[in-house]
Amino acid sequence: MKLGERLVELRKRNGYSQEELSEKIGVSRQSVGKWETDQAVPELSALIKLSELYNTTIDRIVKSGCCESSSTAELADTDAMVDFLIRAKRNTYAAHGAEIRPSRPMSHDLAYSEGDYSYIDSYLGGDSFCGEEAVWIKGSPVWSMNYCGRVTDEAFSGDFLKEALMNVPKEAPYRGPALYRRGDFTYHCVWQGGLEWFHGFEEIFCEGRKIYECRFHGGKIR
């Protein structure tokens, strides 16, 4: 695999467009395009920034085989897990799903399963809350995300939050979409990284006032 192809694969695996990547590492979008078409090679300073952003080594970026862990079979497995994760989210909290028996004192637990896949969302609190979502395949944990948030204004609508979360995007299957609006309410979500290692936050505004905020982070489990 050529360097340009590896750079494309790494960028897409981490959920960035060329424009977003160029902003993250401080180069032009044209430079990113030239790297990915093998018209130019990233300078050392850019490679250092790429390695930090993708949480990998420069050696694994520039050498053939750096993406061995992303074989066709593994990428297919990742796609299957993302599809399952989205269905799980759309069938639990976002869908006003019924809670299961709490796993901890006073926790709110929701679960979903299909074949070898299972998902549990468990959180504590109400207007201020902390929780964790996780996915298992054949009983082994493969992915987890922690989150912590709070309501900051009485205008908050739980129904609007669930409505936004129903629109979780495949390219970032963490919370809701980058932007969602209805009436006086506006939801937006910002994230960095890909499924293997990511963090971000979401907020809701009503008539320009912030009424809710939540931060999240997580990644794959090996």
PDB file of C-alpha atoms in Angstrom:
ATOM      1  CA  MET A   1       0.000   0.000   0.000  1.00  0.00           C
ATOM      2  CA  LYS A   2       1.367   3.435  -0.969  1.00  0.00           C
ATOM      3  CA  LEU A   3       1.823   6.184   1.613  1.00  0.00           C
ATOM      4  CA  GLY A   4      -1.018   8.223   0.116  1.00  0.00           C
ATOM      5  CA  GLU A   5      -3.418   5.298   0.428  1.00  0.00           C
ATOM      6  CA  ARG A   6      -2.377   4.763   4.050  1.00  0.00           C
ATOM      7  CA  LEU A   7      -2.958   8.426   4.834  1.00  0.00           C
ATOM      8  CA  VAL A   8      -6.443   8.266   3.289  1.00  0.00           C
ATOM      9  CA  GLU A   9      -7.255   5.147   5.309  1.00  0.00           C
ATOM     10  CA  LEU A  10      -6.042   6.664   8.573  1.00  0.00           C
ATOM     11  CA  ARG A  11      -7.966   9.896   7.986  1.00  0.00           C
ATOM     12  CA  LYS A  12     -11.224   8.125   7.171  1.00  0.00           C
ATOM     13  CA  ARG A  13     -10.833   5.618   9.987  1.00  0.00           C
ATOM     14  CA  ASN A  14     -10.590   8.545  12.407  1.00  0.00           C
ATOM     15  CA  GLY A  15     -13.595  10.327  10.924  1.00  0.00           C
ATOM     16  CA  TYR A  16     -11.988  13.433   9.415  1.00  0.00           C
ATOM     17  CA  SER A  17     -12.567  15.187   6.117  1.00  0.00           C
ATOM     18  CA  GLN A  18      -9.541  16.690   4.346  1.00  0.00           C
ATOM     19  CA  GLU A  19     -10.631  20.136   5.522  1.00  0.00           C
ATOM     20  CA  GLU A  20     -10.978  19.008   9.150  1.00  0.00           C
ATOM     21  CA  LEU A  21      -7.602  17.280   9.111  1.00  0.00           C
ATOM     22  CA  SER A  22      -5.863  20.298   7.619  1.00  0.00           C
ATOM     23  CA  GLU A  23      -7.275  22.497  10.407  1.00  0.00           C
ATOM     24  CA  LYS A  24      -6.221  20.004  13.101  1.00  0.00           C
ATOM     25  CA  ILE A  25      -2.576  19.874  12.039  1.00  0.00           C
ATOM     26  CA  GLY A  26      -2.199  23.403  10.655  1.00  0.00           C
ATOM     27  CA  VAL A  27      -1.625  22.782   6.943  1.00  0.00           C
ATOM     28  CA  SER A  28      -3.637  23.596   3.835  1.00  0.00           C
ATOM     29  CA  ARG A  29      -6.283  21.258   2.460  1.00  0.00           C
ATOM     30  CA  GLN A  30      -4.300  21.229  -0.787  1.00  0.00           C
ATOM     31  CA  SER A  31      -1.292  19.814   1.075  1.00  0.00           C
ATOM     32  CA  VAL A  32      -3.414  16.997   2.500  1.00  0.00           C
ATOM     33  CA  GLY A  33      -4.742  16.284  -0.985  1.00  0.00           C
ATOM     34  CA  LYS A  34      -1.219  16.101  -2.445  1.00  0.00           C
ATOM     35  CA  TRP A  35      -0.080  13.719   0.308  1.00  0.00           C
ATOM     36  CA  GLU A  36      -3.034  11.421  -0.314  1.00  0.00           C
ATOM     37  CA  THR A  37      -2.405  11.302  -4.067  1.00  0.00           C
ATOM     38  CA  ASP A  38       1.367  10.810  -3.625  1.00  0.00           C
ATOM     39  CA  GLN A  39       2.184  14.159  -5.228  1.00  0.00           C
ATOM     40  CA  ALA A  40       4.069  15.191  -2.083  1.00  0.00           C
ATOM     41  CA  VAL A  41       5.330  13.697   1.178  1.00  0.00           C
ATOM     42  CA  PRO A  42       4.496  15.178   4.612  1.00  0.00           C
ATOM     43  CA  GLU A  43       7.359  16.971   6.334  1.00  0.00           C
ATOM     44  CA  LEU A  44       8.561  15.612   9.680  1.00  0.00           C
ATOM     45  CA  SER A  45       6.655  18.268  11.639  1.00  0.00           C
ATOM     46  CA  ALA A  46       3.422  17.219   9.920  1.00  0.00           C
ATOM     47  CA  LEU A  47       4.128  13.519  10.532  1.00  0.00           C
ATOM     48  CA  ILE A  48       4.624  14.248  14.234  1.00  0.00           C
ATOM     49  CA  LYS A  49       1.242  15.993  14.375  1.00  0.00           C
ATOM     50  CA  LEU A  50      -0.407  13.123  12.465  1.00  0.00           C
ATOM     51  CA  SER A  51       1.064  10.544  14.830  1.00  0.00           C
ATOM     52  CA  GLU A  52      -0.224  12.488  17.849  1.00  0.00           C
ATOM     53  CA  LEU A  53      -3.667  12.958  16.312  1.00  0.00           C
ATOM     54  CA  TYR A  54      -4.041   9.304  15.293  1.00  0.00           C
ATOM     55  CA  ASN A  55      -2.416   7.989  18.478  1.00  0.00           C
ATOM     56  CA  THR A  56       0.143   5.948  16.535  1.00  0.00           C
ATOM     57  CA  THR A  57       3.849   6.100  15.673  1.00  0.00           C
ATOM     58  CA  ILE A  58       5.430   7.802  12.677  1.00  0.00           C
ATOM     59  CA  ASP A  59       7.000   4.468  11.793  1.00  0.00           C
ATOM     60  CA  ARG A  60       3.564   2.851  11.497  1.00  0.00           C
ATOM     61  CA  ILE A  61       2.348   5.722   9.324  1.00  0.00           C
ATOM     62  CA  VAL A  62       5.156   5.713   6.767  1.00  0.00           C
ATOM     63  CA  LYS A  63       6.006   2.020   6.553  1.00  0.00           C
ATOM     64  CA  SER A  64       4.078  -0.510   4.524  1.00  0.00           C
ATOM     65  CA  GLY A  65       1.852  -2.572   6.773  1.00  0.00           C
ATOM     66  CA  CYS A  66       1.078   0.256   9.196  1.00  0.00           C
ATOM     67  CA  CYS A  67      -2.598  -0.519   8.792  1.00  0.00           C
ATOM     68  CA  GLU A  68      -2.358  -4.272   9.176  1.00  0.00           C
ATOM     69  CA  SER A  69      -4.806  -4.135  12.063  1.00  0.00           C
ATOM     70  CA  SER A  70      -7.341  -2.748   9.603  1.00  0.00           C
ATOM     71  CA  SER A  71      -7.527  -5.720   7.286  1.00  0.00           C
ATOM     72  CA  THR A  72     -10.601  -6.127   5.106  1.00  0.00           C
ATOM     73  CA  ALA A  73     -12.054  -8.607   7.574  1.00  0.00           C
ATOM     74  CA  GLU A  74     -11.455  -6.331  10.568  1.00  0.00           C
ATOM     75  CA  LEU A  75     -12.888  -3.309   8.774  1.00  0.00           C
ATOM     76  CA  ALA A  76     -15.976  -5.366   7.958  1.00  0.00           C
ATOM     77  CA  ASP A  77     -16.223  -6.356  11.627  1.00  0.00           C
ATOM     78  CA  THR A  78     -15.915  -2.693  12.622  1.00  0.00           C
ATOM     79  CA  ASP A  79     -18.687  -1.719  10.223  1.00  0.00           C
ATOM     80  CA  ALA A  80     -20.898  -4.463  11.657  1.00  0.00           C
ATOM     81  CA  MET A  81     -20.216  -3.245  15.191  1.00  0.00           C
ATOM     82  CA  VAL A  82     -20.975   0.373  14.284  1.00  0.00           C
ATOM     83  CA  ASP A  83     -24.248  -0.661  12.640  1.00  0.00           C
ATOM     84  CA  PHE A  84     -25.163  -2.648  15.749  1.00  0.00           C
ATOM     85  CA  LEU A  85     -24.174   0.222  18.055  1.00  0.00           C
ATOM     86  CA  ILE A  86     -26.415   2.634  16.167  1.00  0.00           C
ATOM     87  CA  ARG A  87     -29.370   0.228  16.324  1.00  0.00           C
ATOM     88  CA  ALA A  88     -28.728  -0.307  20.023  1.00  0.00           C
ATOM     89  CA  LYS A  89     -28.734   3.422  20.726  1.00  0.00           C
ATOM     90  CA  ARG A  90     -31.907   3.920  18.692  1.00  0.00           C
ATOM     91  CA  ASN A  91     -33.680   1.167  20.623  1.00  0.00           C
ATOM     92  CA  THR A  92     -32.741   2.126  24.194  1.00  0.00           C
ATOM     93  CA  TYR A  93     -32.476   5.583  25.789  1.00  0.00           C
ATOM     94  CA  ALA A  94     -33.224   7.562  22.625  1.00  0.00           C
ATOM     95  CA  ALA A  95     -36.377   5.499  22.052  1.00  0.00           C
ATOM     96  CA  HIS A  96     -37.634   5.836  25.651  1.00  0.00           C
ATOM     97  CA  GLY A  97     -36.652   2.194  26.106  1.00  0.00           C
ATOM     98  CA  ALA A  98     -37.617   0.257  29.210  1.00  0.00           C
ATOM     99  CA  GLU A  99     -34.964  -0.097  31.890  1.00  0.00           C
ATOM    100  CA  ILE A 100     -33.668  -3.469  33.015  1.00  0.00           C
ATOM    101  CA  ARG A 101     -32.757  -4.500  36.553  1.00  0.00           C
ATOM    102  CA  PRO A 102     -30.124  -2.040  37.877  1.00  0.00           C
ATOM    103  CA  SER A 103     -26.571  -3.363  38.012  1.00  0.00           C
ATOM    104  CA  ARG A 104     -25.613  -0.894  40.763  1.00  0.00           C
ATOM    105  CA  PRO A 105     -27.559   0.831  43.554  1.00  0.00           C
ATOM    106  CA  MET A 106     -29.948   3.360  41.963  1.00  0.00           C
ATOM    107  CA  SER A 107     -28.471   3.024  38.473  1.00  0.00           C
ATOM    108  CA  HIS A 108     -30.559   3.293  35.300  1.00  0.00           C
ATOM    109  CA  ASP A 109     -29.691   0.414  32.972  1.00  0.00           C
ATOM    110  CA  LEU A 110     -30.815  -0.232  29.401  1.00  0.00           C
ATOM    111  CA  ALA A 111     -29.802  -3.179  27.236  1.00  0.00           C
ATOM    112  CA  TYR A 112     -30.033  -4.396  23.646  1.00  0.00           C
ATOM    113  CA  SER A 113     -28.710  -7.507  21.917  1.00  0.00           C
ATOM    114  CA  GLU A 114     -28.566  -9.152  18.486  1.00  0.00           C
ATOM    115  CA  GLY A 115     -26.864 -12.483  17.861  1.00  0.00           C
ATOM    116  CA  ASP A 116     -23.279 -12.314  19.157  1.00  0.00           C
ATOM    117  CA  TYR A 117     -23.569  -8.601  19.989  1.00  0.00           C
ATOM    118  CA  SER A 118     -24.827  -7.065  23.231  1.00  0.00           C
ATOM    119  CA  TYR A 119     -24.998  -3.484  24.504  1.00  0.00           C
ATOM    120  CA  ILE A 120     -25.584  -1.964  27.929  1.00  0.00           C
ATOM    121  CA  ASP A 121     -26.039   1.688  28.850  1.00  0.00           C
ATOM    122  CA  SER A 122     -25.818   2.297  32.613  1.00  0.00           C
ATOM    123  CA  TYR A 123     -25.955   5.729  34.243  1.00  0.00           C
ATOM    124  CA  LEU A 124     -26.394   7.360  37.637  1.00  0.00           C
ATOM    125  CA  GLY A 125     -28.235  10.575  38.450  1.00  0.00           C
ATOM    126  CA  GLY A 126     -30.853  12.706  36.786  1.00  0.00           C
ATOM    127  CA  ASP A 127     -30.337  16.397  36.024  1.00  0.00           C
ATOM    128  CA  SER A 128     -26.638  15.769  36.719  1.00  0.00           C
ATOM    129  CA  PHE A 129     -25.496  12.350  35.559  1.00  0.00           C
ATOM    130  CA  CYS A 130     -22.582  10.084  34.686  1.00  0.00           C
ATOM    131  CA  GLY A 131     -22.679   6.795  32.823  1.00  0.00           C
ATOM    132  CA  GLU A 132     -21.118   4.288  30.505  1.00  0.00           C
ATOM    133  CA  GLU A 133     -22.124   2.556  27.286  1.00  0.00           C
ATOM    134  CA  ALA A 134     -20.391  -0.653  26.241  1.00  0.00           C
ATOM    135  CA  VAL A 135     -20.525  -3.314  23.529  1.00  0.00           C
ATOM    136  CA  TRP A 136     -19.669  -7.004  23.898  1.00  0.00           C
ATOM    137  CA  ILE A 137     -19.151  -9.599  21.167  1.00  0.00           C
ATOM    138  CA  LYS A 138     -19.618 -13.210  22.270  1.00  0.00           C
ATOM    139  CA  GLY A 139     -19.309 -12.067  25.858  1.00  0.00           C
ATOM    140  CA  SER A 140     -16.035 -10.169  25.404  1.00  0.00           C
ATOM    141  CA  PRO A 141     -15.988  -6.356  25.822  1.00  0.00           C
ATOM    142  CA  VAL A 142     -14.860  -4.612  22.624  1.00  0.00           C
ATOM    143  CA  TRP A 143     -15.877  -0.942  22.993  1.00  0.00           C
ATOM    144  CA  SER A 144     -16.866   1.487  25.729  1.00  0.00           C
ATOM    145  CA  MET A 145     -17.749   5.148  26.183  1.00  0.00           C
ATOM    146  CA  ASN A 146     -18.033   7.159  29.402  1.00  0.00           C
ATOM    147  CA  TYR A 147     -20.121  10.315  29.614  1.00  0.00           C
ATOM    148  CA  CYS A 148     -20.970  12.975  32.188  1.00  0.00           C
ATOM    149  CA  GLY A 149     -23.451  15.802  31.804  1.00  0.00           C
ATOM    150  CA  ARG A 150     -25.903  18.160  33.440  1.00  0.00           C
ATOM    151  CA  VAL A 151     -29.022  20.207  32.834  1.00  0.00           C
ATOM    152  CA  THR A 152     -28.284  23.923  33.272  1.00  0.00           C
ATOM    153  CA  ASP A 153     -31.696  25.496  32.702  1.00  0.00           C
ATOM    154  CA  GLU A 154     -35.308  24.550  33.422  1.00  0.00           C
ATOM    155  CA  ALA A 155     -36.150  24.912  29.709  1.00  0.00           C
ATOM    156  CA  PHE A 156     -34.368  21.604  29.069  1.00  0.00           C
ATOM    157  CA  SER A 157     -36.400  19.018  27.144  1.00  0.00           C
ATOM    158  CA  GLY A 158     -35.480  15.373  27.559  1.00  0.00           C
ATOM    159  CA  ASP A 159     -37.652  14.537  24.577  1.00  0.00           C
ATOM    160  CA  PHE A 160     -35.631  16.889  22.367  1.00  0.00           C
ATOM    161  CA  LEU A 161     -32.364  15.316  23.529  1.00  0.00           C
ATOM    162  CA  LYS A 162     -33.689  11.830  22.731  1.00  0.00           C
ATOM    163  CA  GLU A 163     -34.872  13.091  19.344  1.00  0.00           C
ATOM    164  CA  ALA A 164     -31.381  14.387  18.570  1.00  0.00           C
ATOM    165  CA  LEU A 165     -29.746  11.152  19.749  1.00  0.00           C
ATOM    166  CA  MET A 166     -31.970   9.145  17.405  1.00  0.00           C
ATOM    167  CA  ASN A 167     -29.957  10.780  14.613  1.00  0.00           C
ATOM    168  CA  VAL A 168     -26.592   9.375  15.719  1.00  0.00           C
ATOM    169  CA  PRO A 169     -24.311   9.446  12.624  1.00  0.00           C
ATOM    170  CA  LYS A 170     -22.450   6.388  11.366  1.00  0.00           C
ATOM    171  CA  GLU A 171     -19.222   8.338  10.932  1.00  0.00           C
ATOM    172  CA  ALA A 172     -19.285   9.228  14.651  1.00  0.00           C
ATOM    173  CA  PRO A 173     -21.531   6.751  16.526  1.00  0.00           C
ATOM    174  CA  TYR A 174     -21.041   8.381  19.925  1.00  0.00           C
ATOM    175  CA  ARG A 175     -23.947  10.722  20.719  1.00  0.00           C
ATOM    176  CA  GLY A 176     -25.959  12.817  18.230  1.00  0.00           C
ATOM    177  CA  PRO A 177     -25.251  14.589  14.918  1.00  0.00           C
ATOM    178  CA  ALA A 178     -23.062  17.647  14.542  1.00  0.00           C
ATOM    179  CA  LEU A 179     -26.176  19.834  14.395  1.00  0.00           C
ATOM    180  CA  TYR A 180     -29.900  19.254  14.974  1.00  0.00           C
ATOM    181  CA  ARG A 181     -32.659  21.845  15.329  1.00  0.00           C
ATOM    182  CA  ARG A 182     -36.353  21.925  16.154  1.00  0.00           C
ATOM    183  CA  GLY A 183     -38.249  25.066  17.056  1.00  0.00           C
ATOM    184  CA  ASP A 184     -36.388  27.048  19.696  1.00  0.00           C
ATOM    185  CA  PHE A 185     -34.013  24.160  20.459  1.00  0.00           C
ATOM    186  CA  THR A 186     -30.589  23.595  18.911  1.00  0.00           C
ATOM    187  CA  TYR A 187     -28.369  20.579  19.590  1.00  0.00           C
ATOM    188  CA  HIS A 188     -24.760  20.352  18.488  1.00  0.00           C
ATOM    189  CA  CYS A 189     -22.012  17.833  19.028  1.00  0.00           C
ATOM    190  CA  VAL A 190     -18.255  18.145  18.507  1.00  0.00           C
ATOM    191  CA  TRP A 191     -15.825  15.226  18.576  1.00  0.00           C
ATOM    192  CA  GLN A 192     -12.238  14.324  17.807  1.00  0.00           C
ATOM    193  CA  GLY A 193     -10.744  10.977  16.872  1.00  0.00           C
ATOM    194  CA  GLY A 194     -12.250   7.754  15.622  1.00  0.00           C
ATOM    195  CA  LEU A 195     -13.921   4.693  17.040  1.00  0.00           C
ATOM    196  CA  GLU A 196     -10.652   3.385  18.508  1.00  0.00           C
ATOM    197  CA  TRP A 197      -9.953   6.527  20.574  1.00  0.00           C
ATOM    198  CA  PHE A 198     -12.176   9.623  20.757  1.00  0.00           C
ATOM    199  CA  HIS A 199     -13.556  12.412  22.927  1.00  0.00           C
ATOM    200  CA  GLY A 200     -16.089  15.187  22.511  1.00  0.00           C
ATOM    201  CA  PHE A 201     -18.988  17.131  23.954  1.00  0.00           C
ATOM    202  CA  GLU A 202     -22.611  17.956  23.177  1.00  0.00           C
ATOM    203  CA  GLU A 203     -24.723  20.979  24.109  1.00  0.00           C
ATOM    204  CA  ILE A 204     -28.327  22.095  23.770  1.00  0.00           C
ATOM    205  CA  PHE A 205     -29.410  25.711  23.457  1.00  0.00           C
ATOM    206  CA  CYS A 206     -32.885  27.230  23.751  1.00  0.00           C
ATOM    207  CA  GLU A 207     -33.357  30.717  22.323  1.00  0.00           C
ATOM    208  CA  GLY A 208     -29.609  31.253  22.582  1.00  0.00           C
ATOM    209  CA  ARG A 209     -29.284  30.037  26.208  1.00  0.00           C
ATOM    210  CA  LYS A 210     -27.273  26.936  26.976  1.00  0.00           C
ATOM    211  CA  ILE A 211     -29.582  24.571  28.826  1.00  0.00           C
ATOM    212  CA  TYR A 212     -27.639  21.296  28.769  1.00  0.00           C
ATOM    213  CA  GLU A 213     -24.071  20.027  28.360  1.00  0.00           C
ATOM    214  CA  CYS A 214     -22.380  16.632  28.293  1.00  0.00           C
ATOM    215  CA  ARG A 215     -18.821  15.415  27.732  1.00  0.00           C
ATOM    216  CA  PHE A 216     -17.836  11.949  26.550  1.00  0.00           C
ATOM    217  CA  HIS A 217     -14.777   9.860  25.703  1.00  0.00           C
ATOM    218  CA  GLY A 218     -13.969   6.258  24.939  1.00  0.00           C
ATOM    219  CA  GLY A 219     -12.536   3.740  22.520  1.00  0.00           C
ATOM    220  CA  LYS A 220     -12.023   0.128  21.583  1.00  0.00           C
ATOM    221  CA  ILE A 221     -11.127  -2.480  24.196  1.00  0.00           C
ATOM    222  CA  ARG A 222      -8.462  -5.067  23.405  1.00  0.00           C
TER     223      ARG A 222
END
